Structures are given as C-alpha cells and as structure tokens.
Amino acid sequence: MIDRLEKEVDMLERHLQVLKMVIESEPIGIVKMSNETGYPHHKVRYSLRVLEEENLIEPSSQGAITTERTQEFVDELDDKLDEIVGKLESMKIEEAAEVEN
C-alpha cells in the first residue's frame, strides 16, 4: 500500500525535476535532460509526455518549452504540496496512539 504511494512520489519528483529544467533552460531536449539528471531517455520522455498532457510544456523544434499555464502551476505548487503533507501528517497512527495513552 505504501510502496505504491512512494513510487508515485518518486515519479512526481522526476516530473517536477524535468519541468524545472524546461523552465530554466528552455528549449531543452531529451538527451540533455537525460545526461544532466541521470534518468534514462524513456523516463524523461514519459515525464515530458505527462507534462505536455497537463499543458505545462509543449514541444518545439529545438526542444521542450513552457506554456502559458506553467507559471500558474508553479505559483500554486507549494500550497498544494503543503496540503498533501498535512494530510499525510494527519494519517500517522503512531501520533494518534500516543495521544490516547
């Protein structure tokens, strides 16, 4: 159960790292991203596809570039992550058990 969540978090981390590279170095291609991150080409390609489906990047002849939606997403990202961290913190059973004892 937790393993699946951990894999999703790892994948999200990769997607966000790829997005950050596009923001900082646009246009940027798969080979350069793969070389700089150490991720295999197929994982970078998958992250780019996910980011494109979310309308956060778009392909160009020179490589991936940001879209009009990218900045809005980045502006909201920290708050969304904080919400998720709060939810995860509230799920801790150990803390609840300590309060009851």
CSV table of N, CA and C in Angstrom, one decimal:
chain,number,residue,atom,x,y,z
A,1,MET,N,0.8,-1.2,0.0
A,1,MET,CA,0.0,0.0,0.0
A,1,MET,C,0.9,1.3,0.0
A,2,ILE,N,1.8,1.3,0.9
A,2,ILE,CA,2.7,2.5,1.0
A,2,ILE,C,3.7,2.5,-0.1
A,3,ASP,N,4.1,1.3,-0.6
A,3,ASP,CA,5.0,1.2,-1.7
A,3,ASP,C,4.5,1.9,-2.9
A,4,ARG,N,3.3,1.8,-3.2
A,4,ARG,CA,2.7,2.4,-4.4
A,4,ARG,C,2.7,3.9,-4.2
A,5,LEU,N,2.4,4.4,-3.0
A,5,LEU,CA,2.5,5.9,-2.8
A,5,LEU,C,3.9,6.4,-3.0
A,6,GLU,N,4.9,5.6,-2.5
A,6,GLU,CA,6.3,6.0,-2.6
A,6,GLU,C,6.7,6.1,-4.0
A,7,LYS,N,6.3,5.1,-4.9
A,7,LYS,CA,6.6,5.1,-6.3
A,7,LYS,C,6.0,6.4,-7.0
A,8,GLU,N,4.7,6.7,-6.6
A,8,GLU,CA,4.1,7.9,-7.2
A,8,GLU,C,4.8,9.2,-6.8
A,9,VAL,N,5.3,9.2,-5.6
A,9,VAL,CA,6.0,10.4,-5.1
A,9,VAL,C,7.3,10.5,-5.9
A,10,ASP,N,8.0,9.4,-6.1
A,10,ASP,CA,9.3,9.4,-6.8
A,10,ASP,C,9.0,9.8,-8.3
A,11,MET,N,7.9,9.4,-8.9
A,11,MET,CA,7.6,9.8,-10.2
A,11,MET,C,7.3,11.3,-10.3
A,12,LEU,N,6.5,11.7,-9.3
A,12,LEU,CA,6.2,13.2,-9.3
A,12,LEU,C,7.4,14.0,-9.1
A,13,GLU,N,8.4,13.5,-8.3
A,13,GLU,CA,9.6,14.2,-8.2
A,13,GLU,C,10.4,14.3,-9.5
A,14,ARG,N,10.4,13.2,-10.3
A,14,ARG,CA,11.0,13.3,-11.6
A,14,ARG,C,10.3,14.2,-12.5
A,15,HIS,N,9.0,14.2,-12.6
A,15,HIS,CA,8.2,15.1,-13.4
A,15,HIS,C,8.5,16.5,-13.1
A,16,LEU,N,8.6,16.8,-11.8
A,16,LEU,CA,8.9,18.2,-11.4
A,16,LEU,C,10.3,18.6,-11.7
A,17,GLN,N,11.2,17.7,-11.6
A,17,GLN,CA,12.6,18.0,-11.9
A,17,GLN,C,12.7,18.3,-13.4
A,18,VAL,N,12.0,17.5,-14.2
A,18,VAL,CA,12.0,17.7,-15.7
A,18,VAL,C,11.4,19.1,-16.0
A,19,LEU,N,10.3,19.4,-15.3
A,19,LEU,CA,9.6,20.7,-15.5
A,19,LEU,C,10.6,21.8,-15.2
A,20,LYS,N,11.2,21.7,-14.0
A,20,LYS,CA,12.2,22.7,-13.6
A,20,LYS,C,13.3,23.0,-14.6
A,21,MET,N,13.8,21.9,-15.2
A,21,MET,CA,14.8,22.0,-16.2
A,21,MET,C,14.3,22.7,-17.5
A,22,VAL,N,13.0,22.4,-17.9
A,22,VAL,CA,12.4,23.1,-19.0
A,22,VAL,C,12.3,24.6,-18.7
A,23,ILE,N,11.8,24.9,-17.5
A,23,ILE,CA,11.7,26.3,-17.1
A,23,ILE,C,13.0,27.1,-17.1
A,24,GLU,N,14.1,26.4,-16.6
A,24,GLU,CA,15.4,27.1,-16.5
A,24,GLU,C,16.2,27.1,-17.8
A,25,SER,N,15.9,26.2,-18.7
A,25,SER,CA,16.8,26.0,-19.9
A,25,SER,C,16.1,25.9,-21.2
A,26,GLU,N,14.8,26.3,-21.2
A,26,GLU,CA,14.0,26.1,-22.5
A,26,GLU,C,14.6,26.9,-23.6
A,27,PRO,N,14.6,26.3,-24.8
A,27,PRO,CA,14.2,25.0,-25.2
A,27,PRO,C,15.2,24.0,-24.8
A,28,ILE,N,14.8,22.8,-24.4
A,28,ILE,CA,15.7,21.7,-23.9
A,28,ILE,C,15.2,20.4,-24.4
A,29,GLY,N,16.2,19.6,-24.9
A,29,GLY,CA,15.8,18.3,-25.4
A,29,GLY,C,16.0,17.1,-24.4
A,30,ILE,N,15.5,16.0,-24.9
A,30,ILE,CA,15.6,14.8,-24.0
A,30,ILE,C,17.0,14.3,-23.7
A,31,VAL,N,17.9,14.4,-24.7
A,31,VAL,CA,19.3,13.9,-24.4
A,31,VAL,C,19.9,14.8,-23.4
A,32,LYS,N,19.8,16.1,-23.5
A,32,LYS,CA,20.4,16.9,-22.5
A,32,LYS,C,19.8,16.7,-21.1
A,33,MET,N,18.5,16.6,-21.0
A,33,MET,CA,17.9,16.3,-19.7
A,33,MET,C,18.3,15.0,-19.1
A,34,SER,N,18.4,14.0,-20.0
A,34,SER,CA,18.8,12.7,-19.5
A,34,SER,C,20.3,12.7,-19.0
A,35,ASN,N,21.1,13.4,-19.7
A,35,ASN,CA,22.5,13.5,-19.3
A,35,ASN,C,22.7,14.2,-18.0
A,36,GLU,N,21.9,15.3,-17.8
A,36,GLU,CA,22.0,16.1,-16.6
A,36,GLU,C,21.4,15.5,-15.4
A,37,THR,N,20.3,14.7,-15.6
A,37,THR,CA,19.6,14.1,-14.4
A,37,THR,C,20.0,12.7,-14.1
A,38,GLY,N,20.6,12.0,-15.1
A,38,GLY,CA,20.9,10.6,-15.0
A,38,GLY,C,19.7,9.7,-15.2
A,39,TYR,N,18.6,10.2,-15.5
A,39,TYR,CA,17.4,9.4,-15.8
A,39,TYR,C,17.5,8.9,-17.2
A,40,PRO,N,17.1,7.6,-17.5
A,40,PRO,CA,17.2,7.1,-18.8
A,40,PRO,C,16.2,7.9,-19.8
A,41,HIS,N,16.6,7.9,-21.1
A,41,HIS,CA,15.8,8.6,-22.0
A,41,HIS,C,14.3,8.3,-21.9
A,42,HIS,N,13.9,7.0,-21.8
A,42,HIS,CA,12.5,6.7,-21.8
A,42,HIS,C,11.8,7.3,-20.6
A,43,LYS,N,12.4,7.4,-19.5
A,43,LYS,CA,11.8,8.1,-18.3
A,43,LYS,C,11.6,9.6,-18.5
A,44,VAL,N,12.6,10.2,-19.1
A,44,VAL,CA,12.5,11.6,-19.4
A,44,VAL,C,11.4,11.8,-20.4
A,45,ARG,N,11.3,11.0,-21.4
A,45,ARG,CA,10.3,11.1,-22.4
A,45,ARG,C,8.9,10.9,-21.8
A,46,TYR,N,8.8,10.0,-20.9
A,46,TYR,CA,7.5,9.8,-20.2
A,46,TYR,C,7.1,11.0,-19.4
A,47,SER,N,8.0,11.6,-18.7
A,47,SER,CA,7.8,12.8,-17.9
A,47,SER,C,7.4,13.9,-18.8
A,48,LEU,N,8.0,14.1,-19.9
A,48,LEU,CA,7.7,15.1,-20.9
A,48,LEU,C,6.3,14.9,-21.4
A,49,ARG,N,5.9,13.7,-21.7
A,49,ARG,CA,4.5,13.4,-22.2
A,49,ARG,C,3.5,13.8,-21.1
A,50,VAL,N,3.8,13.4,-19.9
A,50,VAL,CA,2.8,13.7,-18.8
A,50,VAL,C,2.7,15.3,-18.6
A,51,LEU,N,3.8,16.0,-18.7
A,51,LEU,CA,3.8,17.4,-18.6
A,51,LEU,C,3.1,18.1,-19.7
A,52,GLU,N,3.2,17.5,-20.9
A,52,GLU,CA,2.5,18.0,-22.1
A,52,GLU,C,1.0,17.8,-22.0
A,53,GLU,N,0.6,16.6,-21.5
A,53,GLU,CA,-0.8,16.3,-21.3
A,53,GLU,C,-1.4,17.3,-20.3
A,54,GLU,N,-0.6,17.7,-19.3
A,54,GLU,CA,-1.1,18.7,-18.3
A,54,GLU,C,-1.0,20.1,-18.8
A,55,ASN,N,-0.6,20.3,-20.1
A,55,ASN,CA,-0.4,21.6,-20.7
A,55,ASN,C,0.6,22.5,-20.0
A,56,LEU,N,1.6,21.9,-19.4
A,56,LEU,CA,2.7,22.6,-18.7
A,56,LEU,C,3.9,22.9,-19.6
A,57,ILE,N,4.0,22.0,-20.6
A,57,ILE,CA,5.1,22.2,-21.6
A,57,ILE,C,4.5,21.9,-23.0
A,58,GLU,N,5.3,22.3,-24.0
A,58,GLU,CA,4.9,21.9,-25.4
A,58,GLU,C,6.2,21.7,-26.2
A,59,PRO,N,6.1,20.8,-27.2
A,59,PRO,CA,7.3,20.5,-28.0
A,59,PRO,C,7.6,21.7,-28.9
A,60,SER,N,8.8,21.9,-29.2
A,60,SER,CA,9.2,22.8,-30.3
A,60,SER,C,10.3,22.1,-31.1
A,61,SER,N,10.7,22.7,-32.2
A,61,SER,CA,11.8,22.0,-33.0
A,61,SER,C,13.1,22.0,-32.3
A,62,GLN,N,13.3,22.9,-31.3
A,62,GLN,CA,14.6,22.9,-30.5
A,62,GLN,C,14.5,22.1,-29.2
A,63,GLY,N,13.3,21.7,-28.8
A,63,GLY,CA,13.1,21.0,-27.6
A,63,GLY,C,11.9,21.5,-26.8
A,64,ALA,N,11.7,21.0,-25.6
A,64,ALA,CA,10.5,21.4,-24.8
A,64,ALA,C,10.6,22.8,-24.4
A,65,ILE,N,9.4,23.5,-24.4
A,65,ILE,CA,9.3,24.8,-23.9
A,65,ILE,C,8.0,24.9,-23.0
A,66,THR,N,8.0,26.0,-22.1
A,66,THR,CA,6.9,26.2,-21.2
A,66,THR,C,5.7,26.7,-22.0
A,67,THR,N,4.5,26.7,-21.3
A,67,THR,CA,3.3,27.2,-21.9
A,67,THR,C,2.8,28.4,-21.0
A,68,GLU,N,1.6,28.9,-21.4
A,68,GLU,CA,1.0,30.0,-20.6
A,68,GLU,C,0.6,29.5,-19.2
A,69,ARG,N,0.3,28.2,-19.1
A,69,ARG,CA,-0.2,27.6,-17.8
A,69,ARG,C,0.9,27.3,-16.8
A,70,THR,N,2.2,27.2,-17.3
A,70,THR,CA,3.3,26.8,-16.5
A,70,THR,C,3.4,27.7,-15.2
A,71,GLN,N,3.4,29.0,-15.4
A,71,GLN,CA,3.7,29.9,-14.2
A,71,GLN,C,2.6,29.7,-13.2
A,72,GLU,N,1.3,29.6,-13.6
A,72,GLU,CA,0.2,29.4,-12.7
A,72,GLU,C,0.4,28.2,-11.9
A,73,PHE,N,0.8,27.1,-12.5
A,73,PHE,CA,1.0,25.8,-11.9
A,73,PHE,C,2.1,26.0,-10.8
A,74,VAL,N,3.2,26.6,-11.2
A,74,VAL,CA,4.3,26.8,-10.3
A,74,VAL,C,3.9,27.6,-9.1
A,75,ASP,N,3.1,28.7,-9.3
A,75,ASP,CA,2.7,29.5,-8.2
A,75,ASP,C,1.8,28.8,-7.2
A,76,GLU,N,1.0,27.8,-7.7
A,76,GLU,CA,0.1,27.0,-6.8
A,76,GLU,C,0.8,25.8,-6.2
A,77,LEU,N,1.9,25.4,-6.7
A,77,LEU,CA,2.5,24.1,-6.4
A,77,LEU,C,2.9,24.0,-4.9
A,78,ASP,N,3.5,24.9,-4.3
A,78,ASP,CA,3.9,24.9,-2.9
A,78,ASP,C,2.7,24.7,-2.0
A,79,ASP,N,1.6,25.4,-2.2
A,79,ASP,CA,0.4,25.3,-1.4
A,79,ASP,C,-0.2,23.9,-1.5
A,80,LYS,N,-0.2,23.4,-2.7
A,80,LYS,CA,-0.8,22.1,-2.9
A,80,LYS,C,0.1,21.0,-2.2
A,81,LEU,N,1.4,21.1,-2.3
A,81,LEU,CA,2.2,20.2,-1.7
A,81,LEU,C,2.1,20.3,-0.1
A,82,ASP,N,2.0,21.5,0.4
A,82,ASP,CA,1.8,21.7,1.8
A,82,ASP,C,0.5,21.0,2.3
A,83,GLU,N,-0.6,21.1,1.5
A,83,GLU,CA,-1.9,20.4,1.8
A,83,GLU,C,-1.7,18.9,1.9
A,84,ILE,N,-1.0,18.4,0.9
A,84,ILE,CA,-0.8,16.9,0.9
A,84,ILE,C,0.1,16.5,2.0
A,85,VAL,N,1.1,17.2,2.4
A,85,VAL,CA,1.9,16.9,3.5
A,85,VAL,C,1.1,16.9,4.8
A,86,GLY,N,0.2,17.9,4.9
A,86,GLY,CA,-0.7,18.0,6.1
A,86,GLY,C,-1.6,16.8,6.2
A,87,LYS,N,-2.1,16.3,5.0
A,87,LYS,CA,-3.0,15.1,5.0
A,87,LYS,C,-2.2,13.9,5.5
A,88,LEU,N,-0.9,13.8,4.9
A,88,LEU,CA,-0.1,12.7,5.3
A,88,LEU,C,0.3,12.7,6.8
A,89,GLU,N,0.6,13.9,7.3
A,89,GLU,CA,0.9,14.0,8.7
A,89,GLU,C,-0.3,13.6,9.6
A,90,SER,N,-1.5,13.9,9.2
A,90,SER,CA,-2.7,13.5,10.0
A,90,SER,C,-3.0,12.0,9.9
A,91,MET,N,-2.4,11.3,9.0
A,91,MET,CA,-2.6,9.9,8.8
A,91,MET,C,-1.7,9.1,9.8
A,92,LYS,N,-0.7,9.7,10.4
A,92,LYS,CA,0.2,8.9,11.2
A,92,LYS,C,-0.6,8.3,12.4
A,93,ILE,N,-0.4,7.0,12.5
A,93,ILE,CA,-1.1,6.2,13.5
A,93,ILE,C,-0.4,6.4,14.8
A,94,GLU,N,1.0,6.4,14.8
A,94,GLU,CA,1.8,6.5,16.0
A,94,GLU,C,1.4,7.7,16.8
A,95,GLU,N,1.3,8.8,16.2
A,95,GLU,CA,0.9,10.0,17.0
A,95,GLU,C,-0.5,9.9,17.6
A,96,ALA,N,-1.4,9.3,16.9
A,96,ALA,CA,-2.8,9.2,17.4
A,96,ALA,C,-2.7,8.2,18.6
A,97,ALA,N,-1.9,7.2,18.5
A,97,ALA,CA,-1.8,6.2,19.6
A,97,ALA,C,-1.2,6.8,20.8
A,98,GLU,N,-0.2,7.7,20.6
A,98,GLU,CA,0.4,8.4,21.8
A,98,GLU,C,-0.5,9.3,22.5
A,99,VAL,N,-1.4,10.0,21.7
A,99,VAL,CA,-2.3,10.9,22.3
A,99,VAL,C,-3.3,10.2,23.2
A,100,GLU,N,-3.7,9.0,22.8
A,100,GLU,CA,-4.7,8.2,23.5
A,100,GLU,C,-4.2,7.6,24.8
A,101,ASN,N,-2.9,7.3,24.8
A,101,ASN,CA,-2.3,6.7,26.0
A,101,ASN,C,-2.1,7.6,27.2
